[in-house]
Amino acid sequence: MGILLSALELAVVEDGSPATEVLASTAAVTGKLEELGYHRVWIAEHHGSPAIATSSPPVLAAHLAAVTSSIRIGSGGVMAPNHAPLAIAEQFATLSALHPGRIDLGVGRGPGTFDEKIIRALRRGADPATDDDYRADVAELLRHLAGETGIRVLPGEVPTPEPWLLCSSAAGARLAAELGLPIAVAHHIRPQNTAEVLQAYRENFKPSQWREEPYVILAVETICADTDAEAAYFAGPCAVIKSYLLNGEGGDLAFPTREQAAAHEFTRESKELIARFTAAQAHGGPEKVVRSLKDLAAATGADELMLTTPVYDAAARARSYELVAKAFG
Protein backbone atom coordinates (compact mmCIF):
# COMPACT_ATOMS: atom_id res chain seq x y z
CA MET A 1 0.00 0.00 0.00
CA GLY A 2 1.34 3.45 -0.93
CA ILE A 3 1.60 6.34 1.47
CA LEU A 4 -1.73 7.98 2.29
CA LEU A 5 -2.46 11.57 1.27
CA SER A 6 -4.56 13.87 3.44
CA ALA A 7 -5.17 17.63 3.68
CA LEU A 8 -5.17 20.37 6.30
CA GLU A 9 -7.65 23.04 5.24
CA LEU A 10 -7.23 26.54 6.66
CA ALA A 11 -10.16 28.32 4.97
CA VAL A 12 -7.74 30.97 3.72
CA VAL A 13 -9.29 34.42 3.22
CA GLU A 14 -8.48 36.80 0.39
CA ASP A 15 -8.49 40.35 1.73
CA GLY A 16 -12.09 41.59 1.68
CA SER A 17 -13.82 38.24 1.17
CA PRO A 18 -16.66 37.44 3.61
CA ALA A 19 -16.52 34.26 5.68
CA THR A 20 -19.68 32.98 3.97
CA GLU A 21 -17.82 32.71 0.66
CA VAL A 22 -14.65 31.31 2.22
CA LEU A 23 -16.42 28.56 4.16
CA ALA A 24 -18.55 27.60 1.15
CA SER A 25 -15.40 27.23 -0.95
CA THR A 26 -13.79 25.16 1.82
CA ALA A 27 -16.71 22.74 1.65
CA ALA A 28 -16.38 22.57 -2.13
CA VAL A 29 -12.65 21.84 -1.89
CA THR A 30 -13.36 19.12 0.69
CA GLY A 31 -15.78 17.48 -1.74
CA LYS A 32 -13.05 17.56 -4.38
CA LEU A 33 -10.59 15.96 -1.96
CA GLU A 34 -13.04 13.13 -1.33
CA GLU A 35 -13.51 12.67 -5.08
CA LEU A 36 -9.71 12.50 -5.52
CA GLY A 37 -9.37 9.79 -2.86
CA TYR A 38 -7.69 11.77 -0.08
CA HIS A 39 -7.82 9.94 3.24
CA ARG A 40 -8.81 12.75 5.62
CA VAL A 41 -9.34 16.50 5.92
CA TRP A 42 -8.55 18.39 9.10
CA ILE A 43 -9.47 21.91 10.20
CA ALA A 44 -7.11 24.06 12.27
CA GLU A 45 -8.25 26.33 15.12
CA HIS A 46 -7.39 30.00 14.58
CA HIS A 47 -8.90 33.03 16.32
CA GLY A 48 -9.22 36.68 15.35
CA SER A 49 -7.33 36.24 12.07
CA PRO A 50 -8.22 38.24 8.96
CA ALA A 51 -6.45 35.56 6.89
CA ILE A 52 -7.96 32.30 8.22
CA ALA A 53 -11.65 31.54 8.88
CA THR A 54 -11.46 28.44 11.07
CA SER A 55 -12.26 29.61 14.59
CA SER A 56 -14.51 26.63 15.39
CA PRO A 57 -13.19 23.26 14.14
CA PRO A 58 -16.07 21.14 15.52
CA VAL A 59 -18.73 23.31 13.86
CA LEU A 60 -16.96 23.37 10.51
CA ALA A 61 -16.11 19.66 10.79
CA ALA A 62 -19.81 18.91 11.31
CA HIS A 63 -20.66 20.72 8.08
CA LEU A 64 -17.86 19.08 6.09
CA ALA A 65 -18.84 15.64 7.34
CA ALA A 66 -22.47 16.32 6.40
CA VAL A 67 -21.63 17.26 2.80
CA THR A 68 -19.29 14.28 2.26
CA SER A 69 -19.79 10.55 2.74
CA SER A 70 -16.50 8.69 3.14
CA ILE A 71 -13.49 10.94 3.75
CA ARG A 72 -12.38 11.23 7.39
CA ILE A 73 -12.98 14.66 8.95
CA GLY A 74 -11.37 16.14 12.03
CA SER A 75 -9.46 18.84 13.85
CA GLY A 76 -5.89 19.69 13.22
CA GLY A 77 -6.33 20.69 15.85
CA VAL A 78 -8.51 21.76 18.69
CA MET A 79 -6.36 23.88 21.01
CA ALA A 80 -6.66 22.17 24.39
CA PRO A 81 -5.89 25.24 26.56
CA ASN A 82 -8.94 27.06 25.13
CA HIS A 83 -11.57 24.48 26.09
CA ALA A 84 -12.64 22.28 28.98
CA PRO A 85 -11.67 18.64 28.28
CA LEU A 86 -15.26 17.47 28.84
CA ALA A 87 -16.59 20.02 26.32
CA ILE A 88 -14.14 18.75 23.67
CA ALA A 89 -15.10 15.15 24.43
CA GLU A 90 -18.82 15.95 24.13
CA GLN A 91 -18.41 17.85 20.84
CA PHE A 92 -16.38 15.16 19.12
CA ALA A 93 -18.37 12.26 20.54
CA THR A 94 -21.45 13.94 19.07
CA LEU A 95 -19.70 14.23 15.71
CA SER A 96 -18.68 10.58 15.93
CA ALA A 97 -22.25 9.54 16.72
CA LEU A 98 -23.46 11.46 13.66
CA HIS A 99 -20.67 10.15 11.39
CA PRO A 100 -19.43 6.83 12.81
CA GLY A 101 -15.91 5.79 11.91
CA ARG A 102 -15.04 9.09 10.21
CA ILE A 103 -14.10 11.53 12.98
CA ASP A 104 -10.58 12.46 14.13
CA LEU A 105 -9.84 14.53 17.22
CA GLY A 106 -6.48 16.23 16.80
CA VAL A 107 -5.37 18.20 19.85
CA GLY A 108 -2.77 20.97 20.00
CA ARG A 109 -0.90 22.99 22.61
CA GLY A 110 -1.01 26.58 21.29
CA PRO A 111 -3.75 29.21 21.70
CA GLY A 112 -4.49 29.62 17.97
CA THR A 113 -3.79 33.34 18.07
CA PHE A 114 -1.07 35.89 18.81
CA ASP A 115 -3.56 38.32 20.39
CA GLU A 116 -3.32 38.42 24.19
CA LYS A 117 -6.83 39.92 24.42
CA ILE A 118 -8.28 36.94 22.55
CA ILE A 119 -6.28 34.50 24.66
CA ARG A 120 -7.69 36.05 27.83
CA ALA A 121 -11.22 36.02 26.39
CA LEU A 122 -11.00 32.34 25.42
CA ARG A 123 -9.67 31.39 28.83
CA ARG A 124 -11.96 33.83 30.65
CA GLY A 125 -9.16 35.68 32.40
CA ALA A 126 -7.19 32.61 33.49
CA ASP A 127 -3.40 32.63 33.47
CA PRO A 128 -1.73 31.15 30.37
CA ALA A 129 -1.74 27.36 30.42
CA THR A 130 1.50 25.70 31.50
CA ASP A 131 2.98 22.48 30.11
CA ASP A 132 1.65 20.68 33.19
CA ASP A 133 -1.83 22.10 32.53
CA TYR A 134 -1.68 20.85 28.96
CA ARG A 135 -0.59 17.35 29.99
CA ALA A 136 -3.40 17.22 32.54
CA ASP A 137 -6.00 18.44 30.03
CA VAL A 138 -4.98 15.87 27.40
CA ALA A 139 -4.98 13.07 29.97
CA GLU A 140 -8.43 14.08 31.22
CA LEU A 141 -9.78 14.31 27.67
CA LEU A 142 -8.59 10.77 26.93
CA ARG A 143 -10.20 9.50 30.14
CA HIS A 144 -13.52 11.07 29.09
CA LEU A 145 -13.26 9.42 25.66
CA ALA A 146 -12.45 6.08 27.29
CA GLY A 147 -15.38 6.36 29.73
CA GLU A 148 -13.11 6.36 32.77
CA THR A 149 -14.25 9.53 34.57
CA GLY A 150 -17.71 8.47 35.71
CA ILE A 151 -19.24 11.23 33.57
CA ARG A 152 -21.63 10.25 30.77
CA VAL A 153 -20.36 11.99 27.64
CA LEU A 154 -23.32 10.75 25.55
CA PRO A 155 -26.03 8.16 26.25
CA GLY A 156 -25.42 4.62 25.06
CA GLU A 157 -22.58 3.20 23.03
CA VAL A 158 -21.04 5.82 20.75
CA PRO A 159 -18.12 5.25 18.37
CA THR A 160 -15.07 6.97 19.84
CA PRO A 161 -13.42 9.67 17.74
CA GLU A 162 -9.79 8.85 17.00
CA PRO A 163 -7.48 10.99 19.19
CA TRP A 164 -4.27 12.52 17.81
CA LEU A 165 -1.65 14.84 19.23
CA LEU A 166 -0.21 17.68 17.15
CA CYS A 167 3.52 18.12 17.73
CA SER A 168 6.15 20.65 16.74
CA SER A 169 8.58 19.97 19.60
CA ALA A 170 10.25 17.01 21.28
CA ALA A 171 8.27 17.69 24.47
CA GLY A 172 4.97 17.24 22.63
CA ALA A 173 6.30 14.13 20.92
CA ARG A 174 7.29 12.57 24.24
CA LEU A 175 3.81 13.23 25.62
CA ALA A 176 2.22 11.55 22.59
CA ALA A 177 4.60 8.61 22.99
CA GLU A 178 3.86 8.30 26.71
CA LEU A 179 0.10 8.25 26.03
CA GLY A 180 0.40 5.91 23.07
CA LEU A 181 -1.18 8.34 20.60
CA PRO A 182 -0.60 8.82 16.88
CA ILE A 183 0.97 12.18 16.04
CA ALA A 184 0.76 14.84 13.36
CA VAL A 185 4.13 16.56 13.02
CA ALA A 186 3.98 20.26 12.14
CA HIS A 187 6.74 20.15 9.54
CA HIS A 188 4.87 22.95 7.75
CA ILE A 189 5.54 25.23 10.71
CA ARG A 190 8.87 24.15 12.21
CA PRO A 191 10.69 21.87 9.76
CA GLN A 192 13.91 22.36 11.70
CA ASN A 193 12.37 20.38 14.59
CA THR A 194 11.05 17.41 12.59
CA ALA A 195 13.96 14.99 13.06
CA GLU A 196 14.12 15.60 16.82
CA VAL A 197 10.33 15.26 17.16
CA LEU A 198 10.29 11.92 15.36
CA GLN A 199 13.22 10.53 17.30
CA ALA A 200 11.64 11.49 20.64
CA TYR A 201 8.33 9.95 19.59
CA ARG A 202 9.60 6.65 18.28
CA GLU A 203 12.14 6.07 21.04
CA ASN A 204 9.61 6.63 23.82
CA PHE A 205 6.40 5.19 22.35
CA LYS A 206 4.32 2.97 24.65
CA PRO A 207 1.48 0.87 23.20
CA SER A 208 -1.97 1.89 24.43
CA GLN A 209 -5.66 1.32 23.80
CA TRP A 210 -5.34 4.00 21.11
CA ARG A 211 -2.36 2.63 19.15
CA GLU A 212 -0.21 -0.48 19.37
CA GLU A 213 2.59 1.05 17.28
CA PRO A 214 3.77 4.59 16.46
CA TYR A 215 1.94 6.29 13.61
CA VAL A 216 3.09 9.55 12.02
CA ILE A 217 1.35 12.11 9.84
CA LEU A 218 3.77 14.63 8.39
CA ALA A 219 2.13 17.98 7.59
CA VAL A 220 3.85 19.62 4.61
CA GLU A 221 3.19 22.98 2.97
CA THR A 222 2.38 21.94 -0.59
CA ILE A 223 1.69 24.35 -3.44
CA CYS A 224 1.49 22.63 -6.81
CA ALA A 225 0.62 24.13 -10.21
CA ASP A 226 1.21 23.20 -13.83
CA THR A 227 4.64 24.88 -13.75
CA ASP A 228 7.16 25.89 -11.10
CA ALA A 229 6.67 29.55 -12.01
CA GLU A 230 2.90 29.37 -11.61
CA ALA A 231 3.28 27.67 -8.22
CA ALA A 232 5.63 30.44 -7.08
CA TYR A 233 3.06 33.03 -8.22
CA PHE A 234 0.27 31.32 -6.24
CA ALA A 235 2.58 31.10 -3.20
CA GLY A 236 3.33 34.83 -3.30
CA PRO A 237 0.65 36.09 -0.86
CA CYS A 238 1.65 33.48 1.72
CA ALA A 239 5.32 34.42 1.25
CA VAL A 240 4.52 38.04 2.10
CA ILE A 241 2.84 37.04 5.37
CA LYS A 242 5.60 34.54 6.10
CA SER A 243 8.25 37.25 5.64
CA TYR A 244 6.76 39.03 8.63
CA LEU A 245 6.04 35.96 10.74
CA LEU A 246 9.54 34.50 10.28
CA ASN A 247 10.87 37.77 11.68
CA GLY A 248 8.49 37.63 14.65
CA GLU A 249 6.19 40.33 13.31
CA GLY A 250 2.65 40.72 12.06
CA GLY A 251 0.41 38.16 13.69
CA ASP A 252 -2.70 39.96 12.41
CA LEU A 253 -2.11 40.22 8.67
CA ALA A 254 -4.54 39.68 5.80
CA PHE A 255 -3.43 37.91 2.64
CA PRO A 256 -2.53 40.38 -0.11
CA THR A 257 -3.62 39.72 -3.67
CA ARG A 258 -1.24 37.83 -5.95
CA GLU A 259 -0.55 41.08 -7.84
CA GLN A 260 0.31 42.90 -4.62
CA ALA A 261 2.54 40.03 -3.56
CA ALA A 262 4.37 40.06 -6.90
CA ALA A 263 5.15 43.75 -6.36
CA HIS A 264 6.23 43.30 -2.70
CA GLU A 265 9.84 44.19 -1.93
CA PHE A 266 11.39 41.56 0.32
CA THR A 267 14.51 42.26 2.32
CA ARG A 268 17.51 40.07 1.59
CA GLU A 269 17.14 38.42 4.99
CA SER A 270 13.44 37.68 4.33
CA LYS A 271 14.27 36.16 0.94
CA GLU A 272 16.84 33.88 2.54
CA LEU A 273 14.47 32.82 5.34
CA ILE A 274 11.64 32.07 2.92
CA ALA A 275 13.95 30.20 0.55
CA ARG A 276 15.20 27.97 3.39
CA PHE A 277 11.67 27.31 4.58
CA THR A 278 10.32 26.60 1.08
CA ALA A 279 13.19 24.21 0.34
CA ALA A 280 11.98 22.05 3.24
CA GLN A 281 8.40 21.94 1.88
CA ALA A 282 6.91 20.98 -1.52
CA HIS A 283 6.42 23.82 -4.01
CA GLY A 284 6.45 23.67 -7.80
CA GLY A 285 5.16 21.68 -10.75
CA PRO A 286 3.80 18.14 -10.27
CA GLU A 287 7.07 16.27 -10.81
CA LYS A 288 9.02 18.53 -8.45
CA VAL A 289 6.33 18.45 -5.76
CA VAL A 290 5.90 14.69 -5.82
CA ARG A 291 9.67 14.20 -5.70
CA SER A 292 9.85 16.50 -2.66
CA LEU A 293 6.98 14.71 -0.92
CA LYS A 294 8.40 11.25 -1.59
CA ASP A 295 11.83 12.36 -0.38
CA LEU A 296 10.27 13.70 2.83
CA ALA A 297 8.30 10.51 3.35
CA ALA A 298 11.44 8.40 2.85
CA ALA A 299 13.58 10.59 5.11
CA THR A 300 11.07 10.68 7.95
CA GLY A 301 9.36 7.30 7.64
CA ALA A 302 6.00 9.07 7.74
CA ASP A 303 2.95 6.84 7.42
CA GLU A 304 0.86 9.61 5.89
CA LEU A 305 1.40 13.03 4.30
CA MET A 306 -0.97 15.86 5.15
CA LEU A 307 -0.80 18.62 2.57
CA THR A 308 -1.54 22.17 3.62
CA THR A 309 -1.99 24.60 0.74
CA PRO A 310 -2.17 28.24 1.90
CA VAL A 311 -3.64 29.57 -1.34
CA TYR A 312 -6.83 31.59 -0.95
CA ASP A 313 -8.07 30.91 -4.49
CA ALA A 314 -10.21 27.79 -3.94
CA ALA A 315 -9.91 26.70 -7.57
CA ALA A 316 -6.12 26.91 -7.43
CA ARG A 317 -6.11 25.04 -4.13
CA ALA A 318 -8.29 22.26 -5.54
CA ARG A 319 -6.09 22.13 -8.64
CA SER A 320 -3.00 21.76 -6.45
CA TYR A 321 -4.54 18.79 -4.63
CA GLU A 322 -5.59 17.26 -7.95
CA LEU A 323 -2.16 17.58 -9.57
CA VAL A 324 -0.49 15.95 -6.57
CA ALA A 325 -2.99 13.09 -6.41
CA LYS A 326 -2.64 12.33 -10.11
CA ALA A 327 1.15 12.59 -10.06
CA PHE A 328 1.29 10.24 -7.09
CA GLY A 329 -0.83 7.79 -9.08
Coordinates of C-alpha atoms in Angstrom, one line a residue:
M1 CA 0.0 0.0 0.0
G2 CA 1.3 3.4 -0.9
I3 CA 1.6 6.3 1.5
L4 CA -1.7 8.0 2.3
L5 CA -2.5 11.6 1.3
S6 CA -4.6 13.9 3.4
A7 CA -5.2 17.6 3.7
L8 CA -5.2 20.4 6.3
E9 CA -7.6 23.0 5.2
L10 CA -7.2 26.5 6.7
A11 CA -10.2 28.3 5.0
V12 CA -7.7 31.0 3.7
V13 CA -9.3 34.4 3.2
E14 CA -8.5 36.8 0.4
D15 CA -8.5 40.3 1.7
G16 CA -12.1 41.6 1.7
S17 CA -13.8 38.2 1.2
P18 CA -16.7 37.4 3.6
A19 CA -16.5 34.3 5.7
T20 CA -19.7 33.0 4.0
E21 CA -17.8 32.7 0.7
V22 CA -14.7 31.3 2.2
L23 CA -16.4 28.6 4.2
A24 CA -18.6 27.6 1.1
S25 CA -15.4 27.2 -1.0
T26 CA -13.8 25.2 1.8
A27 CA -16.7 22.7 1.7
A28 CA -16.4 22.6 -2.1
V29 CA -12.7 21.8 -1.9
T30 CA -13.4 19.1 0.7
G31 CA -15.8 17.5 -1.7
K32 CA -13.1 17.6 -4.4
L33 CA -10.6 16.0 -2.0
E34 CA -13.0 13.1 -1.3
E35 CA -13.5 12.7 -5.1
L36 CA -9.7 12.5 -5.5
G37 CA -9.4 9.8 -2.9
Y38 CA -7.7 11.8 -0.1
H39 CA -7.8 9.9 3.2
R40 CA -8.8 12.8 5.6
V41 CA -9.3 16.5 5.9
W42 CA -8.5 18.4 9.1
I43 CA -9.5 21.9 10.2
A44 CA -7.1 24.1 12.3
E45 CA -8.2 26.3 15.1
H46 CA -7.4 30.0 14.6
H47 CA -8.9 33.0 16.3
G48 CA -9.2 36.7 15.3
S49 CA -7.3 36.2 12.1
P50 CA -8.2 38.2 9.0
A51 CA -6.4 35.6 6.9
I52 CA -8.0 32.3 8.2
A53 CA -11.7 31.5 8.9
T54 CA -11.5 28.4 11.1
S55 CA -12.3 29.6 14.6
S56 CA -14.5 26.6 15.4
P57 CA -13.2 23.3 14.1
P58 CA -16.1 21.1 15.5
V59 CA -18.7 23.3 13.9
L60 CA -17.0 23.4 10.5
A61 CA -16.1 19.7 10.8
A62 CA -19.8 18.9 11.3
H63 CA -20.7 20.7 8.1
L64 CA -17.9 19.1 6.1
A65 CA -18.8 15.6 7.3
A66 CA -22.5 16.3 6.4
V67 CA -21.6 17.3 2.8
T68 CA -19.3 14.3 2.3
S69 CA -19.8 10.6 2.7
S70 CA -16.5 8.7 3.1
I71 CA -13.5 10.9 3.7
R72 CA -12.4 11.2 7.4
I73 CA -13.0 14.7 9.0
G74 CA -11.4 16.1 12.0
S75 CA -9.5 18.8 13.9
G76 CA -5.9 19.7 13.2
G77 CA -6.3 20.7 15.8
V78 CA -8.5 21.8 18.7
M79 CA -6.4 23.9 21.0
A80 CA -6.7 22.2 24.4
P81 CA -5.9 25.2 26.6
N82 CA -8.9 27.1 25.1
H83 CA -11.6 24.5 26.1
A84 CA -12.6 22.3 29.0
P85 CA -11.7 18.6 28.3
L86 CA -15.3 17.5 28.8
A87 CA -16.6 20.0 26.3
I88 CA -14.1 18.8 23.7
A89 CA -15.1 15.1 24.4
E90 CA -18.8 15.9 24.1
Q91 CA -18.4 17.8 20.8
F92 CA -16.4 15.2 19.1
A93 CA -18.4 12.3 20.5
T94 CA -21.5 13.9 19.1
L95 CA -19.7 14.2 15.7
S96 CA -18.7 10.6 15.9
A97 CA -22.3 9.5 16.7
L98 CA -23.5 11.5 13.7
H99 CA -20.7 10.2 11.4
P100 CA -19.4 6.8 12.8
G101 CA -15.9 5.8 11.9
R102 CA -15.0 9.1 10.2
I103 CA -14.1 11.5 13.0
D104 CA -10.6 12.5 14.1
L105 CA -9.8 14.5 17.2
G106 CA -6.5 16.2 16.8
V107 CA -5.4 18.2 19.9
G108 CA -2.8 21.0 20.0
R109 CA -0.9 23.0 22.6
G110 CA -1.0 26.6 21.3
P111 CA -3.7 29.2 21.7
G112 CA -4.5 29.6 18.0
T113 CA -3.8 33.3 18.1
F114 CA -1.1 35.9 18.8
D115 CA -3.6 38.3 20.4
E116 CA -3.3 38.4 24.2
K117 CA -6.8 39.9 24.4
I118 CA -8.3 36.9 22.6
I119 CA -6.3 34.5 24.7
R120 CA -7.7 36.0 27.8
A121 CA -11.2 36.0 26.4
L122 CA -11.0 32.3 25.4
R123 CA -9.7 31.4 28.8
R124 CA -12.0 33.8 30.7
G125 CA -9.2 35.7 32.4
A126 CA -7.2 32.6 33.5
D127 CA -3.4 32.6 33.5
P128 CA -1.7 31.1 30.4
A129 CA -1.7 27.4 30.4
T130 CA 1.5 25.7 31.5
D131 CA 3.0 22.5 30.1
D132 CA 1.7 20.7 33.2
D133 CA -1.8 22.1 32.5
Y134 CA -1.7 20.8 29.0
R135 CA -0.6 17.4 30.0
A136 CA -3.4 17.2 32.5
D137 CA -6.0 18.4 30.0
V138 CA -5.0 15.9 27.4
A139 CA -5.0 13.1 30.0
E140 CA -8.4 14.1 31.2
L141 CA -9.8 14.3 27.7
L142 CA -8.6 10.8 26.9
R143 CA -10.2 9.5 30.1
H144 CA -13.5 11.1 29.1
L145 CA -13.3 9.4 25.7
A146 CA -12.5 6.1 27.3
G147 CA -15.4 6.4 29.7
E148 CA -13.1 6.4 32.8
T149 CA -14.3 9.5 34.6
G150 CA -17.7 8.5 35.7
I151 CA -19.2 11.2 33.6
R152 CA -21.6 10.2 30.8
V153 CA -20.4 12.0 27.6
L154 CA -23.3 10.8 25.5
P155 CA -26.0 8.2 26.2
G156 CA -25.4 4.6 25.1
E157 CA -22.6 3.2 23.0
V158 CA -21.0 5.8 20.7
P159 CA -18.1 5.2 18.4
T160 CA -15.1 7.0 19.8
P161 CA -13.4 9.7 17.7
E162 CA -9.8 8.8 17.0
P163 CA -7.5 11.0 19.2
W164 CA -4.3 12.5 17.8
L165 CA -1.7 14.8 19.2
L166 CA -0.2 17.7 17.1
C167 CA 3.5 18.1 17.7
S168 CA 6.2 20.7 16.7
S169 CA 8.6 20.0 19.6
A170 CA 10.3 17.0 21.3
A171 CA 8.3 17.7 24.5
G172 CA 5.0 17.2 22.6
A173 CA 6.3 14.1 20.9
R174 CA 7.3 12.6 24.2
L175 CA 3.8 13.2 25.6
A176 CA 2.2 11.5 22.6
A177 CA 4.6 8.6 23.0
E178 CA 3.9 8.3 26.7
L179 CA 0.1 8.3 26.0
G180 CA 0.4 5.9 23.1
L181 CA -1.2 8.3 20.6
P182 CA -0.6 8.8 16.9
I183 CA 1.0 12.2 16.0
A184 CA 0.8 14.8 13.4
V185 CA 4.1 16.6 13.0
A186 CA 4.0 20.3 12.1
H187 CA 6.7 20.2 9.5
H188 CA 4.9 22.9 7.7
I189 CA 5.5 25.2 10.7
R190 CA 8.9 24.1 12.2
P191 CA 10.7 21.9 9.8
Q192 CA 13.9 22.4 11.7
N193 CA 12.4 20.4 14.6
T194 CA 11.0 17.4 12.6
A195 CA 14.0 15.0 13.1
E196 CA 14.1 15.6 16.8
V197 CA 10.3 15.3 17.2
L198 CA 10.3 11.9 15.4
Q199 CA 13.2 10.5 17.3
A200 CA 11.6 11.5 20.6
Y201 CA 8.3 10.0 19.6
R202 CA 9.6 6.7 18.3
E203 CA 12.1 6.1 21.0
N204 CA 9.6 6.6 23.8
F205 CA 6.4 5.2 22.3
K206 CA 4.3 3.0 24.7
P207 CA 1.5 0.9 23.2
S208 CA -2.0 1.9 24.4
Q209 CA -5.7 1.3 23.8
W210 CA -5.3 4.0 21.1
R211 CA -2.4 2.6 19.1
E212 CA -0.2 -0.5 19.4
E213 CA 2.6 1.1 17.3
P214 CA 3.8 4.6 16.5
Y215 CA 1.9 6.3 13.6
V216 CA 3.1 9.5 12.0
I217 CA 1.3 12.1 9.8
L218 CA 3.8 14.6 8.4
A219 CA 2.1 18.0 7.6
V220 CA 3.9 19.6 4.6
E221 CA 3.2 23.0 3.0
T222 CA 2.4 21.9 -0.6
I223 CA 1.7 24.3 -3.4
C224 CA 1.5 22.6 -6.8
A225 CA 0.6 24.1 -10.2
D226 CA 1.2 23.2 -13.8
T227 CA 4.6 24.9 -13.8
D228 CA 7.2 25.9 -11.1
A229 CA 6.7 29.6 -12.0
E230 CA 2.9 29.4 -11.6
A231 CA 3.3 27.7 -8.2
A232 CA 5.6 30.4 -7.1
Y233 CA 3.1 33.0 -8.2
F234 CA 0.3 31.3 -6.2
A235 CA 2.6 31.1 -3.2
G236 CA 3.3 34.8 -3.3
P237 CA 0.7 36.1 -0.9
C238 CA 1.6 33.5 1.7
A239 CA 5.3 34.4 1.3
V240 CA 4.5 38.0 2.1
I241 CA 2.8 37.0 5.4
K242 CA 5.6 34.5 6.1
S243 CA 8.3 37.2 5.6
Y244 CA 6.8 39.0 8.6
L245 CA 6.0 36.0 10.7
L246 CA 9.5 34.5 10.3
N247 CA 10.9 37.8 11.7
G248 CA 8.5 37.6 14.7
E249 CA 6.2 40.3 13.3
G250 CA 2.6 40.7 12.1
G251 CA 0.4 38.2 13.7
D252 CA -2.7 40.0 12.4
L253 CA -2.1 40.2 8.7
A254 CA -4.5 39.7 5.8
F255 CA -3.4 37.9 2.6
P256 CA -2.5 40.4 -0.1
T257 CA -3.6 39.7 -3.7
R258 CA -1.2 37.8 -6.0
E259 CA -0.5 41.1 -7.8
Q260 CA 0.3 42.9 -4.6
A261 CA 2.5 40.0 -3.6
A262 CA 4.4 40.1 -6.9
A263 CA 5.2 43.7 -6.4
H264 CA 6.2 43.3 -2.7
E265 CA 9.8 44.2 -1.9
F266 CA 11.4 41.6 0.3
T267 CA 14.5 42.3 2.3
R268 CA 17.5 40.1 1.6
E269 CA 17.1 38.4 5.0
S270 CA 13.4 37.7 4.3
K271 CA 14.3 36.2 0.9
E272 CA 16.8 33.9 2.5
L273 CA 14.5 32.8 5.3
I274 CA 11.6 32.1 2.9
A275 CA 13.9 30.2 0.5
R276 CA 15.2 28.0 3.4
F277 CA 11.7 27.3 4.6
T278 CA 10.3 26.6 1.1
A279 CA 13.2 24.2 0.3
A280 CA 12.0 22.0 3.2
Q281 CA 8.4 21.9 1.9
A282 CA 6.9 21.0 -1.5
H283 CA 6.4 23.8 -4.0
G284 CA 6.5 23.7 -7.8
G285 CA 5.2 21.7 -10.7
P286 CA 3.8 18.1 -10.3
E287 CA 7.1 16.3 -10.8
K288 CA 9.0 18.5 -8.5
V289 CA 6.3 18.5 -5.8
V290 CA 5.9 14.7 -5.8
R291 CA 9.7 14.2 -5.7
S292 CA 9.8 16.5 -2.7
L293 CA 7.0 14.7 -0.9
K294 CA 8.4 11.3 -1.6
D295 CA 11.8 12.4 -0.4
L296 CA 10.3 13.7 2.8
A297 CA 8.3 10.5 3.3
A298 CA 11.4 8.4 2.8
A299 CA 13.6 10.6 5.1
T300 CA 11.1 10.7 8.0
G301 CA 9.4 7.3 7.6
A302 CA 6.0 9.1 7.7
D303 CA 3.0 6.8 7.4
E304 CA 0.9 9.6 5.9
L305 CA 1.4 13.0 4.3
M306 CA -1.0 15.9 5.1
L307 CA -0.8 18.6 2.6
T308 CA -1.5 22.2 3.6
T309 CA -2.0 24.6 0.7
P310 CA -2.2 28.2 1.9
V311 CA -3.6 29.6 -1.3
Y312 CA -6.8 31.6 -0.9
D313 CA -8.1 30.9 -4.5
A314 CA -10.2 27.8 -3.9
A315 CA -9.9 26.7 -7.6
A316 CA -6.1 26.9 -7.4
R317 CA -6.1 25.0 -4.1
A318 CA -8.3 22.3 -5.5
R319 CA -6.1 22.1 -8.6
S320 CA -3.0 21.8 -6.5
Y321 CA -4.5 18.8 -4.6
E322 CA -5.6 17.3 -8.0
L323 CA -2.2 17.6 -9.6
V324 CA -0.5 16.0 -6.6
A325 CA -3.0 13.1 -6.4
K326 CA -2.6 12.3 -10.1
A327 CA 1.1 12.6 -10.1
F328 CA 1.3 10.2 -7.1
G329 CA -0.8 7.8 -9.1

